[in-house]
GROMACS .gro file of C-alpha atoms in nm:
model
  425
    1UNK     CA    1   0.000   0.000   0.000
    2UNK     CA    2   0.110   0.355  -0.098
    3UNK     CA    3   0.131   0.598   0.152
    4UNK     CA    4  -0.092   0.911   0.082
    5UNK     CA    5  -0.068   1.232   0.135
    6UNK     CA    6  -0.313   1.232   0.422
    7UNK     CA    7  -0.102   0.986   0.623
    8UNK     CA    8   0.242   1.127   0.498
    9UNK     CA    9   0.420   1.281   0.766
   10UNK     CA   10   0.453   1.658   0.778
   11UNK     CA   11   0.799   1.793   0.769
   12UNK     CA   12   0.987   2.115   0.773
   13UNK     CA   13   1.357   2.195   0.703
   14UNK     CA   14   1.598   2.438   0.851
   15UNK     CA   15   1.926   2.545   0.759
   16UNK     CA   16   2.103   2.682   1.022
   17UNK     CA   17   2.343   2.962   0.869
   18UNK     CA   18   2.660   3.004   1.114
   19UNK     CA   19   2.867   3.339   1.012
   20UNK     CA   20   3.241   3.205   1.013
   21UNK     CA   21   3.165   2.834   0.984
   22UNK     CA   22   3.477   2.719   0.736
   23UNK     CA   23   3.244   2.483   0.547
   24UNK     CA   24   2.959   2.696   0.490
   25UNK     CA   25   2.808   2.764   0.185
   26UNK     CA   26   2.556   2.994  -0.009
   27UNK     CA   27   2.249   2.931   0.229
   28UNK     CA   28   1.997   2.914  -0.018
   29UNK     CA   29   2.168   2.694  -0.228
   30UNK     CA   30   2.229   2.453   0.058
   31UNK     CA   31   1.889   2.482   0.190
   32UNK     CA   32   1.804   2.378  -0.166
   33UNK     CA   33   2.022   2.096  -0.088
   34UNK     CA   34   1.865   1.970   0.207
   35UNK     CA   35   1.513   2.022   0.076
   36UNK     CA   36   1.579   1.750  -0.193
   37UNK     CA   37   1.719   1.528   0.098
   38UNK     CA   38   1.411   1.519   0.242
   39UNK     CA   39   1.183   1.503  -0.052
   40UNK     CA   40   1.447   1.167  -0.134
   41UNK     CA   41   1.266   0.996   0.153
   42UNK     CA   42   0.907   0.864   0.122
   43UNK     CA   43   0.664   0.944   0.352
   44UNK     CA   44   0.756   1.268   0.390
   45UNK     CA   45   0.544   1.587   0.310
   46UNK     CA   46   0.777   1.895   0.331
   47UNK     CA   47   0.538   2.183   0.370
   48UNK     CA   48   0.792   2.439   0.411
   49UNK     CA   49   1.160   2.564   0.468
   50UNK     CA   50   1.346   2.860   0.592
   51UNK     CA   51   1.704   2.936   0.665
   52UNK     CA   52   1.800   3.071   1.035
   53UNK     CA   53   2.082   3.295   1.075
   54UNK     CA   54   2.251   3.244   1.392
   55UNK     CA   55   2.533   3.465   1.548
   56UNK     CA   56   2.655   3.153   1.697
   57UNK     CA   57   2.499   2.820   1.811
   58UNK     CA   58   2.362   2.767   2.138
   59UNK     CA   59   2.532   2.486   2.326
   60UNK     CA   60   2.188   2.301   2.470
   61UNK     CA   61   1.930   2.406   2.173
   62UNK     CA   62   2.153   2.517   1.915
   63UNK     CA   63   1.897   2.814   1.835
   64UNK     CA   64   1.862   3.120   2.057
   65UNK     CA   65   1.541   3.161   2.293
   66UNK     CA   66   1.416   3.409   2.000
   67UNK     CA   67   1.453   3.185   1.772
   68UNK     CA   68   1.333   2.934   1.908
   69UNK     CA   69   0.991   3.111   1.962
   70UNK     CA   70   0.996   3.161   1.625
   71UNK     CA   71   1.023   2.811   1.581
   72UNK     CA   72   0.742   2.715   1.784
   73UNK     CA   73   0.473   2.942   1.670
   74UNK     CA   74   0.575   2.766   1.310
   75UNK     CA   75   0.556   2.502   1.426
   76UNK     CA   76   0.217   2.477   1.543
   77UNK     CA   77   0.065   2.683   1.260
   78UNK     CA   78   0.233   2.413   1.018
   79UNK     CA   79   0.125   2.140   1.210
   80UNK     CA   80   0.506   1.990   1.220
   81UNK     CA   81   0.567   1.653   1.273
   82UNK     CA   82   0.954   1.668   1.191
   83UNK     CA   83   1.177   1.932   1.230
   84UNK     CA   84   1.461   1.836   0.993
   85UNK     CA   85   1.785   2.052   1.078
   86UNK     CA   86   2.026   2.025   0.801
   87UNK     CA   87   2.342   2.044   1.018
   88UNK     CA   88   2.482   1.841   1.289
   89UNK     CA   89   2.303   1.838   1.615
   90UNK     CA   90   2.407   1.719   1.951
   91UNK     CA   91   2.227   1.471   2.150
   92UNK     CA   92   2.170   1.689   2.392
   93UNK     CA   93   2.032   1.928   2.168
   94UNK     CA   94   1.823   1.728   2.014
   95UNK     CA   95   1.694   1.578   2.309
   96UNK     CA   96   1.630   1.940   2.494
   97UNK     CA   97   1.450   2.055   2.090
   98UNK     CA   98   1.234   1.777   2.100
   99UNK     CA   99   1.140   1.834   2.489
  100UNK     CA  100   1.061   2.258   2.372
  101UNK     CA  101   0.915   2.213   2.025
  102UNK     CA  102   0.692   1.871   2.128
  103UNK     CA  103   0.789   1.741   1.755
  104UNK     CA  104   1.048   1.483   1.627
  105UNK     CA  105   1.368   1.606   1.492
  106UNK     CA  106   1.631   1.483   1.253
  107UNK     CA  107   1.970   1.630   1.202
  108UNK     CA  108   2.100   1.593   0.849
  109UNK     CA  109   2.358   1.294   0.946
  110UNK     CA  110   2.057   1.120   1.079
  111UNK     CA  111   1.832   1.217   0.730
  112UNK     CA  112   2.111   1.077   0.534
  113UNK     CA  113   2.094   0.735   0.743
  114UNK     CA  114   1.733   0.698   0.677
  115UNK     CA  115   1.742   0.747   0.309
  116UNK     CA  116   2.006   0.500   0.290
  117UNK     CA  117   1.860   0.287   0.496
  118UNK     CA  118   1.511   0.284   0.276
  119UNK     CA  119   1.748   0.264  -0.046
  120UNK     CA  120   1.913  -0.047   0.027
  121UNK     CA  121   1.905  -0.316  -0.190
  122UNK     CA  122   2.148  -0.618  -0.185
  123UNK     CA  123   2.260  -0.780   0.125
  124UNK     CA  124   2.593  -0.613   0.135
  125UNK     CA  125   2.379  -0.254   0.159
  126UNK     CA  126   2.171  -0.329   0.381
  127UNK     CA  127   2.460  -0.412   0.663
  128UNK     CA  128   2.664  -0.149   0.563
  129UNK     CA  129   2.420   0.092   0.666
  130UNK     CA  130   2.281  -0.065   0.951
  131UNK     CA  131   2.641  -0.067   1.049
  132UNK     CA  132   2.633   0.316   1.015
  133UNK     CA  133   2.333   0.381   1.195
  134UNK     CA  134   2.434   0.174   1.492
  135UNK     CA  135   2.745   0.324   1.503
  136UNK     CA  136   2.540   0.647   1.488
  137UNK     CA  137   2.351   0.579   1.788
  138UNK     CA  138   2.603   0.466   1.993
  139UNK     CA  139   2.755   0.784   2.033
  140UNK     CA  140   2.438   0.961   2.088
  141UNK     CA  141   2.345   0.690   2.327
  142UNK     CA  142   2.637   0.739   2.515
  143UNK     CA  143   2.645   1.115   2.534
  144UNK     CA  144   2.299   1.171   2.522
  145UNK     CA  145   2.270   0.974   2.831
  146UNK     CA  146   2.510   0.983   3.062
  147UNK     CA  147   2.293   1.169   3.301
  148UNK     CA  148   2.133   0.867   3.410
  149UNK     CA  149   2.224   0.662   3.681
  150UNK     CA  150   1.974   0.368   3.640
  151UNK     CA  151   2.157   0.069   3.839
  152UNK     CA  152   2.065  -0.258   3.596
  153UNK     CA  153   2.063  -0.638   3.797
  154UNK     CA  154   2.379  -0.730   4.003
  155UNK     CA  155   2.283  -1.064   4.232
  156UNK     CA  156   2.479  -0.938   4.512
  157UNK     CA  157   2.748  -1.225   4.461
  158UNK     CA  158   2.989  -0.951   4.381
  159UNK     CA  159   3.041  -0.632   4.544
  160UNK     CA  160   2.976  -0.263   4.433
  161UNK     CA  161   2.749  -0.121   4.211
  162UNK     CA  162   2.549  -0.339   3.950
  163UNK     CA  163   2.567  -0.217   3.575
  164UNK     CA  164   2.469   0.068   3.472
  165UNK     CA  165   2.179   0.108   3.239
  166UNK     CA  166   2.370   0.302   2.995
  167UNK     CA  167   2.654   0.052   2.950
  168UNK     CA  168   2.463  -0.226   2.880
  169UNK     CA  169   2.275  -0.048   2.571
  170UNK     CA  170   2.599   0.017   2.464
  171UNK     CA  171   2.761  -0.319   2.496
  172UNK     CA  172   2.463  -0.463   2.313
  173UNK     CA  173   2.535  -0.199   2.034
  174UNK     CA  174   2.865  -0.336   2.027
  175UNK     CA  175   2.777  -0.729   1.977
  176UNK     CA  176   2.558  -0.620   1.767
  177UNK     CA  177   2.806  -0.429   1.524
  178UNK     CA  178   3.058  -0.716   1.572
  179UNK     CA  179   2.797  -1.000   1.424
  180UNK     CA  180   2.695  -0.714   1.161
  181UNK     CA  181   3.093  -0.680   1.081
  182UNK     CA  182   3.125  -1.074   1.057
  183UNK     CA  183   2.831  -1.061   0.820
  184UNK     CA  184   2.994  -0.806   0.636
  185UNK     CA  185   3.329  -0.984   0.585
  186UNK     CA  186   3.190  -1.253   0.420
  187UNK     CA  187   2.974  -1.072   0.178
  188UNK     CA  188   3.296  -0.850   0.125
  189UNK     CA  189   3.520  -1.176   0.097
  190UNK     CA  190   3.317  -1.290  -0.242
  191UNK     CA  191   3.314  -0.920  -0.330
  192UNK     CA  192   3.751  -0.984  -0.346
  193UNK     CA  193   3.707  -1.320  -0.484
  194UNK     CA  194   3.531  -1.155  -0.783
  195UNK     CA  195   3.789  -0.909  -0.814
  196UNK     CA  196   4.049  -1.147  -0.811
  197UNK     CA  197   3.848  -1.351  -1.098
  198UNK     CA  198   3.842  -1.044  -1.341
  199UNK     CA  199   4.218  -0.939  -1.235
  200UNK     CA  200   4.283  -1.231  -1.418
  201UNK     CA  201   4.087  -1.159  -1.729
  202UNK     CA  202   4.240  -0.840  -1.772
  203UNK     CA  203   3.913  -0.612  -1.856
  204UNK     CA  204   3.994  -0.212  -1.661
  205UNK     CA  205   3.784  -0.098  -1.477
  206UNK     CA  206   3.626   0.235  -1.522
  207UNK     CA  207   3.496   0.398  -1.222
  208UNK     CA  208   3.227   0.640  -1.288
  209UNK     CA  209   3.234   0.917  -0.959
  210UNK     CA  210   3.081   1.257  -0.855
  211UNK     CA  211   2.813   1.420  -0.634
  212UNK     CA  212   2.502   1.257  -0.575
  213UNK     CA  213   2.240   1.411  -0.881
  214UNK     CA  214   2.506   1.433  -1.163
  215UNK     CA  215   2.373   1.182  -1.329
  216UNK     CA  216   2.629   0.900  -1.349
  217UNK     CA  217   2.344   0.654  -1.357
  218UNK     CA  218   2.205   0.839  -1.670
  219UNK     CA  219   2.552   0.806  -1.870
  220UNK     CA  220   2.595   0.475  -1.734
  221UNK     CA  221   2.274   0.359  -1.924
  222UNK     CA  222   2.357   0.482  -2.190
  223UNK     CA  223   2.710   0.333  -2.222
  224UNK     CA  224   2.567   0.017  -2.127
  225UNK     CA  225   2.215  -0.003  -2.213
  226UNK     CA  226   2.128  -0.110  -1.824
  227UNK     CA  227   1.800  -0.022  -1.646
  228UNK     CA  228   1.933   0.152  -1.368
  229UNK     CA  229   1.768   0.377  -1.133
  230UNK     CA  230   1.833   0.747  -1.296
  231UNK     CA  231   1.594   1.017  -1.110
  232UNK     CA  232   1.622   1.376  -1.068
  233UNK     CA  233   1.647   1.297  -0.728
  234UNK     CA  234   1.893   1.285  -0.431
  235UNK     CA  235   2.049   0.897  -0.397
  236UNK     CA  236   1.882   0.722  -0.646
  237UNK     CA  237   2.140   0.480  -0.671
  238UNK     CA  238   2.280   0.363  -0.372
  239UNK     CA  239   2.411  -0.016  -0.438
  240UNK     CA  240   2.679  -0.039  -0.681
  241UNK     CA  241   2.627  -0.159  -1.030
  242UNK     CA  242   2.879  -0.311  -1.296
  243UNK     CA  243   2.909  -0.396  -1.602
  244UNK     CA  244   3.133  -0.554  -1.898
  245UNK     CA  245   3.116  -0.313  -2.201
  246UNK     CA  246   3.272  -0.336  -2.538
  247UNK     CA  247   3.411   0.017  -2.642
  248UNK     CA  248   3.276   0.152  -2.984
  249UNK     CA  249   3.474   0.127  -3.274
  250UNK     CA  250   3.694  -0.177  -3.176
  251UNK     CA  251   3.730  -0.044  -2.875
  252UNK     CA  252   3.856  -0.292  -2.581
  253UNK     CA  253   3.663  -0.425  -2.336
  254UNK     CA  254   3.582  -0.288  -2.004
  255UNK     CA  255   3.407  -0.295  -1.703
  256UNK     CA  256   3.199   0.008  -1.604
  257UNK     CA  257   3.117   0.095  -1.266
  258UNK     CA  258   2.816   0.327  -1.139
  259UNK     CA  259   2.908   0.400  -0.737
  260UNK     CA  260   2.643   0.544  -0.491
  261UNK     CA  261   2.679   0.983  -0.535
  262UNK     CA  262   2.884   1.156  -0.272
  263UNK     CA  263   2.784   1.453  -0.072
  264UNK     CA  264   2.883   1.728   0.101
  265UNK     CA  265   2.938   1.650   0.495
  266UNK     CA  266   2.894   1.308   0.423
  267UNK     CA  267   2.815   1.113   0.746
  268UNK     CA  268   3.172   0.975   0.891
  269UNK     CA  269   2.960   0.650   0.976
  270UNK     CA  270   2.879   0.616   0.614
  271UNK     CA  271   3.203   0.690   0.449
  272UNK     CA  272   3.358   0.387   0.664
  273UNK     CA  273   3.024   0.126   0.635
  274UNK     CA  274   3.088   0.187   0.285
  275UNK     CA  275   3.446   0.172   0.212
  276UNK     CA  276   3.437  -0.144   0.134
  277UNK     CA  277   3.196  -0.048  -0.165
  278UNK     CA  278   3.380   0.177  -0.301
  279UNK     CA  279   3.668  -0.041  -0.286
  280UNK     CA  280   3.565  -0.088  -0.675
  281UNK     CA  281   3.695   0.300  -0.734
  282UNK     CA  282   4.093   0.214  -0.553
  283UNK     CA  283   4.077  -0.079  -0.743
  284UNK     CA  284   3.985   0.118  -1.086
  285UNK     CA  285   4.219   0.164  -1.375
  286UNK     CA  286   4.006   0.537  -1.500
  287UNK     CA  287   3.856   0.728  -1.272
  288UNK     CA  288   3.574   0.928  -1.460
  289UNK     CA  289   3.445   1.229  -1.239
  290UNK     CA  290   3.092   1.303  -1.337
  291UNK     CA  291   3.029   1.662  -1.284
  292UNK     CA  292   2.607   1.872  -1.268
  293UNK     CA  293   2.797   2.170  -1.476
  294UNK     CA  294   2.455   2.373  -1.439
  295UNK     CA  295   2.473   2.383  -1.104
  296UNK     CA  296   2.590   2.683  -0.937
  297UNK     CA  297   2.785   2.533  -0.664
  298UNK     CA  298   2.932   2.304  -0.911
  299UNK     CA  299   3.293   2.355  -0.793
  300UNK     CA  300   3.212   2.291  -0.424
  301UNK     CA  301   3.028   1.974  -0.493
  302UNK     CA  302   3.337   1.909  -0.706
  303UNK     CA  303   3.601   1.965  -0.437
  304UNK     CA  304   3.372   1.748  -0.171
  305UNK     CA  305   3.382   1.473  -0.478
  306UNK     CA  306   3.782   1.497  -0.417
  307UNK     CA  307   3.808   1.539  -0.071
  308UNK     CA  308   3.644   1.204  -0.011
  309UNK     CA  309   3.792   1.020  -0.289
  310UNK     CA  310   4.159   1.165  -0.072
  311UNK     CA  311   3.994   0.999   0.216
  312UNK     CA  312   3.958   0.675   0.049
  313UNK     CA  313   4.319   0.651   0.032
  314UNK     CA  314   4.233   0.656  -0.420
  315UNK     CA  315   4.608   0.674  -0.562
  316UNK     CA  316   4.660   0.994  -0.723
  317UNK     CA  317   4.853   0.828  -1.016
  318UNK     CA  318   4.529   0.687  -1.113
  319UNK     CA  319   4.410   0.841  -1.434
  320UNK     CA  320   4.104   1.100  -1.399
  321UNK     CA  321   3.901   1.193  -1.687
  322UNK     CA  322   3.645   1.522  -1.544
  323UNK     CA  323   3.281   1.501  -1.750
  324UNK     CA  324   3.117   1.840  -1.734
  325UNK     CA  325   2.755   1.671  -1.783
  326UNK     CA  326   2.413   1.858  -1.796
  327UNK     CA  327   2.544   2.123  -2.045
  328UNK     CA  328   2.185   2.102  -2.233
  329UNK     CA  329   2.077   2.285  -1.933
  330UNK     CA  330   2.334   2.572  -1.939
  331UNK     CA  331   2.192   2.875  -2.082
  332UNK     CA  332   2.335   3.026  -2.425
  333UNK     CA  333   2.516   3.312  -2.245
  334UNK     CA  334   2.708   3.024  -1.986
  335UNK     CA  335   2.765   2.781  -2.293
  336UNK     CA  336   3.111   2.951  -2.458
  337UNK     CA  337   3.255   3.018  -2.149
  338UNK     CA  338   3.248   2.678  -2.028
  339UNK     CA  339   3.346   2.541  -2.357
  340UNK     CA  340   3.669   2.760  -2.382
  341UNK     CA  341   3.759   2.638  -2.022
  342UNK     CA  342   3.704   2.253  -2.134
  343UNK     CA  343   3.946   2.302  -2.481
  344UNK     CA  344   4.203   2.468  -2.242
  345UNK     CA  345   4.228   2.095  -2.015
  346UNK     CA  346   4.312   1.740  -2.177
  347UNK     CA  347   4.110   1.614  -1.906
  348UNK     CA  348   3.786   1.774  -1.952
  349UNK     CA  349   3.485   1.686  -2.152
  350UNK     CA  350   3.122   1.882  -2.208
  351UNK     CA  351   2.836   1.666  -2.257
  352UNK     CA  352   2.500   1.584  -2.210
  353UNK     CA  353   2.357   1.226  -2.097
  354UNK     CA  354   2.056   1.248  -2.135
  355UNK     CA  355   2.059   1.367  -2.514
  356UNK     CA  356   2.376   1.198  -2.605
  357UNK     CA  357   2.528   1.487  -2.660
  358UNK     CA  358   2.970   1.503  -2.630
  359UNK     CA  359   2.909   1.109  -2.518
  360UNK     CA  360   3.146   0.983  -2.845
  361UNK     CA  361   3.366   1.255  -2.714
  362UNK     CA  362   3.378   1.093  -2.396
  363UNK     CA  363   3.437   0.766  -2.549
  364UNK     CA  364   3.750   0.831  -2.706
  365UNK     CA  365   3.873   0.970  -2.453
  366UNK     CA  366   3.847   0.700  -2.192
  367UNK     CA  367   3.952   0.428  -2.484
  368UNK     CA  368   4.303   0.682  -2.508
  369UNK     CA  369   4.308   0.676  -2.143
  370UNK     CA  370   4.321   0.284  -2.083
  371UNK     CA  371   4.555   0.203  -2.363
  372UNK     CA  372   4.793  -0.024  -2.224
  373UNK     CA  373   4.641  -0.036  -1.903
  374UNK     CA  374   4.553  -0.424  -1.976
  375UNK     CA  375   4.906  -0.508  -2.077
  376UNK     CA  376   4.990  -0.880  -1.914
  377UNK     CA  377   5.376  -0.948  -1.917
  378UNK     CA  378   5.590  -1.239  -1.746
  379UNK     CA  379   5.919  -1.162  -1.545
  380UNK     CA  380   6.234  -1.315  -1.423
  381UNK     CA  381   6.390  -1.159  -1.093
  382UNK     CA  382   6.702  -1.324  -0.964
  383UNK     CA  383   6.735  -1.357  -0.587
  384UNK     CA  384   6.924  -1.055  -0.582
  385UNK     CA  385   6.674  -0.835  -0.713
  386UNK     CA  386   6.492  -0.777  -0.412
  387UNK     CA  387   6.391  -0.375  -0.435
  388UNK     CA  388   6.280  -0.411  -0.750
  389UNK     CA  389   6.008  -0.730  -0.664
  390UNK     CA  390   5.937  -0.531  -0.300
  391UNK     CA  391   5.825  -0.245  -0.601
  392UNK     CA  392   5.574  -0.466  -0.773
  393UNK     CA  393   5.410  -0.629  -0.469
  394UNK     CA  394   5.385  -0.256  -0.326
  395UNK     CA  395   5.230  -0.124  -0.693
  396UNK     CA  396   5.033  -0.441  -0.617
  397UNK     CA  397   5.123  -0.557  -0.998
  398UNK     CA  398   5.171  -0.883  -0.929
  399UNK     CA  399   4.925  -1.163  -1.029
  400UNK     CA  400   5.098  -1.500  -0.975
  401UNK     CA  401   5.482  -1.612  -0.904
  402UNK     CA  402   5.667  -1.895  -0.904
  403UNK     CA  403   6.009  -1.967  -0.753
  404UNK     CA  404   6.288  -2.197  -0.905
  405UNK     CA  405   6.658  -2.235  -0.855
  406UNK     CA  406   6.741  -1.952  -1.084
  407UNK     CA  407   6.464  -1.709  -0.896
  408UNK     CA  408   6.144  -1.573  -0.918
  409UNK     CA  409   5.895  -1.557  -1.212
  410UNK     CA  410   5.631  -1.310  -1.206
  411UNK     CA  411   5.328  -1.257  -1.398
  412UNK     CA  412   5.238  -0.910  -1.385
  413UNK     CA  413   4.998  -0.663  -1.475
  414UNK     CA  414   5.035  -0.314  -1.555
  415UNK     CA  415   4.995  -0.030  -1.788
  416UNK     CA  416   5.292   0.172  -1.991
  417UNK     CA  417   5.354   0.440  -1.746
  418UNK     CA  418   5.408   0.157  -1.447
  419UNK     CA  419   5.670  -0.080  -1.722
  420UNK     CA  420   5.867   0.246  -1.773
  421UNK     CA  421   5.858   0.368  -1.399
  422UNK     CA  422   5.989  -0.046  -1.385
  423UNK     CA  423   6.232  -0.001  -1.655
  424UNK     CA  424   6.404   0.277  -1.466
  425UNK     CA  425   6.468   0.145  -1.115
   0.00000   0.00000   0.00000
């Protein structure tokens, strides 16, 4: 059954706009931001918005007592079920909000979590981001609630106090997130063992990347001519989605890889549940950053794309192609300007996915870009050769080897730049 409007929960958003926060942006465009966050989840009926400048946040309600009033008479006239606040909040906070305003509130960590948590698919999803959210609670468990000094059981056999309420919630957390991590090494196991199967067939992979909404699921139906989830909307792809693509024009063969969109102030949680997804992007020979050109924060988003790629630990020798997609929505005025700045960069490529537009562009481009790349070659190392085998094994270009009496035979695979950096040792 479909929820309807009637039963749909009413929700408002709030941006919280901090003068001197280092990470802030253009207000409206990031209350923009968190309205499509919340439209992303169903069940939701967002019947307004506002943005609430604050001089500087209030360290048990985050908003002022003025503002707060504010908040309240909204509130009620509204008829607000859900306060979201796109912004971290503190348990306390939160707790002390919920107590004054008599509504629920999220904070935008905790929208994030439940969008994820409706948009999981596969098996290896779903733990991931109950992983997250448990890992989310614990720490507002723990800090939300230390004020309690509820005494839990103790038979009297030993002495002192029993238990106290607050550590047994969070040692259950814990067993809980260690049976949810043993789940999650096996699924992630047979993730590697696939890996290791195609490492020896020796298609690249191409790792499509960017910020959530820039339509990498869009280009990556049309490259492939797969039914995935492409919406105007926030997250619509969340699990990870591959395929094995021949290149036009005798093009090699490849795999392509659509990864779930990044995000500014992406939940710490969910960057580590999720590593182990995006595994697929370290392990990729291209890198191809998908960039929403008609947006106007379209450099931020792109500089949060690269911060968290930095966190992943993706080497920076990697190849990176930079898509400028969407231009079929950039006026006539914008169009020349952007154009000139694309012809002045190897790297950089105008086009539209949705019309098809640049796309054989974009094609020759990554077919330059992973020439060589699946280049398999067999080596002989004598025993005395040591530094340069440590160098493969730490390039991790090594697929089998074999020892004999006259040393070590390696298979290895690599791409021109990595034979030459070889060749030169």
């Amino acid at each position: 059954m479909t929820q309807t409007e009637t039963d749909a929960t009413r929700a408002w958003v709030v941006h919280p706009d901090i003068p001197g926060d280092a990470d802030a942006r253009d207000p409206a465009y990031a209350l923009d931001e968190a309205v499509a966050l919340a439209h992303a989840l169903p069940g939701l009926d967002v019947c307004g918005s506002n943005v609430v400048r604050l001089r500087q946040p209030h360290p048990g309600t985050l908003f002022s007592k003025g503002k707060l009033e504010e908040l309240r008479t909204l509130i009620q006239a509204e008829e607000v079920e859900l306060l979201l606040v796109d912004g971290p909040v503190t348990p306390v906070q939160q707790r002390n909000l919920e107590n004054d305003l008599k509504v629920k509130l999220l904070d935008r960590t905790g929208l994030i979590l439940e969008i994820f948590s409706d948009r999981a698919a596969t098996r290896e999803g779903v733990l991931q981001v109950e992983m997250a959210a448990l890992s989310y609670q614990r720490t507002r468990l723990v800090r939300a609630w230390t004020h309690l000094e509820r005494q839990r059981g103790g038979l009297g056999f030993v002495g002192g106090p029993g238990e106290t309420q607050i550590e047994a919630d969070r040692r259950a957390i814990d067993e809980q997130l260690v049976r949810l991590k043993r789940q999650l090494e096996k699924v992630v196991k047979t993730r590697s063992l696939h890996r290791a199967a195609r490492a020896k067939v020796p298609f690249p992979i191409v790792a499509l990347v960017g910020y959530t909404n820039a339509g990498k699921s869009t280009l990556f139906n049309r490259m492939t001519g797969a039914d995935v989830m492409a919406k105007d909307m926030l997250f619509a792809t969340l699990d990870p989605t591959m395929r094995k693509i021949e290149l036009p024009g005798n093009g090699p063969e490849v795999i392509l890889s659509d990864t779930v969109g990044f995000i500014s102030n992406l939940p710490t949680e969910l960057v580590a549940a999720f590593r182990a997804t995006l595994e697929e992007v370290t392990a990729a020979d291209l890198i191809v950053h998908v960039r929403d050109i008609s947006h106007p924060e379209s450099e931020e988003q792109a500089d949060d794309v690269a911060a968290i790629l930095d966190s992943l630990g993706v080497n920076k020798e990697v190849p990176q192609l930079e898509l400028w997609n969407k231009v079929d929505r950039v006026d006539s005025e914008a169009r020349p300007v952007l154009e000139n700045r694309a012809a002045r960069s190897d790297d950089v490529y105008l086009l539209s996915a949705v019309t098809g537009e640049g796309i054989d562009a974009v094609v020759e481009a990554i077919k330059d870009r992973i020439a060589g790349v699946t280049m398999l070659e067999t080596l002989h190392l004598g025993f005395d050769d040591g530094r340069r085998r440590a160098w493969l094994f730490d390039k991790g270009l090594v697929e089998d080897e074999t020892q004999d009496e006259d040393g070590y035979h390696l298979t290895v695979r690599w791409n021109a730049r990595q034979a030459a950096q070889f060749a030169g040792l």
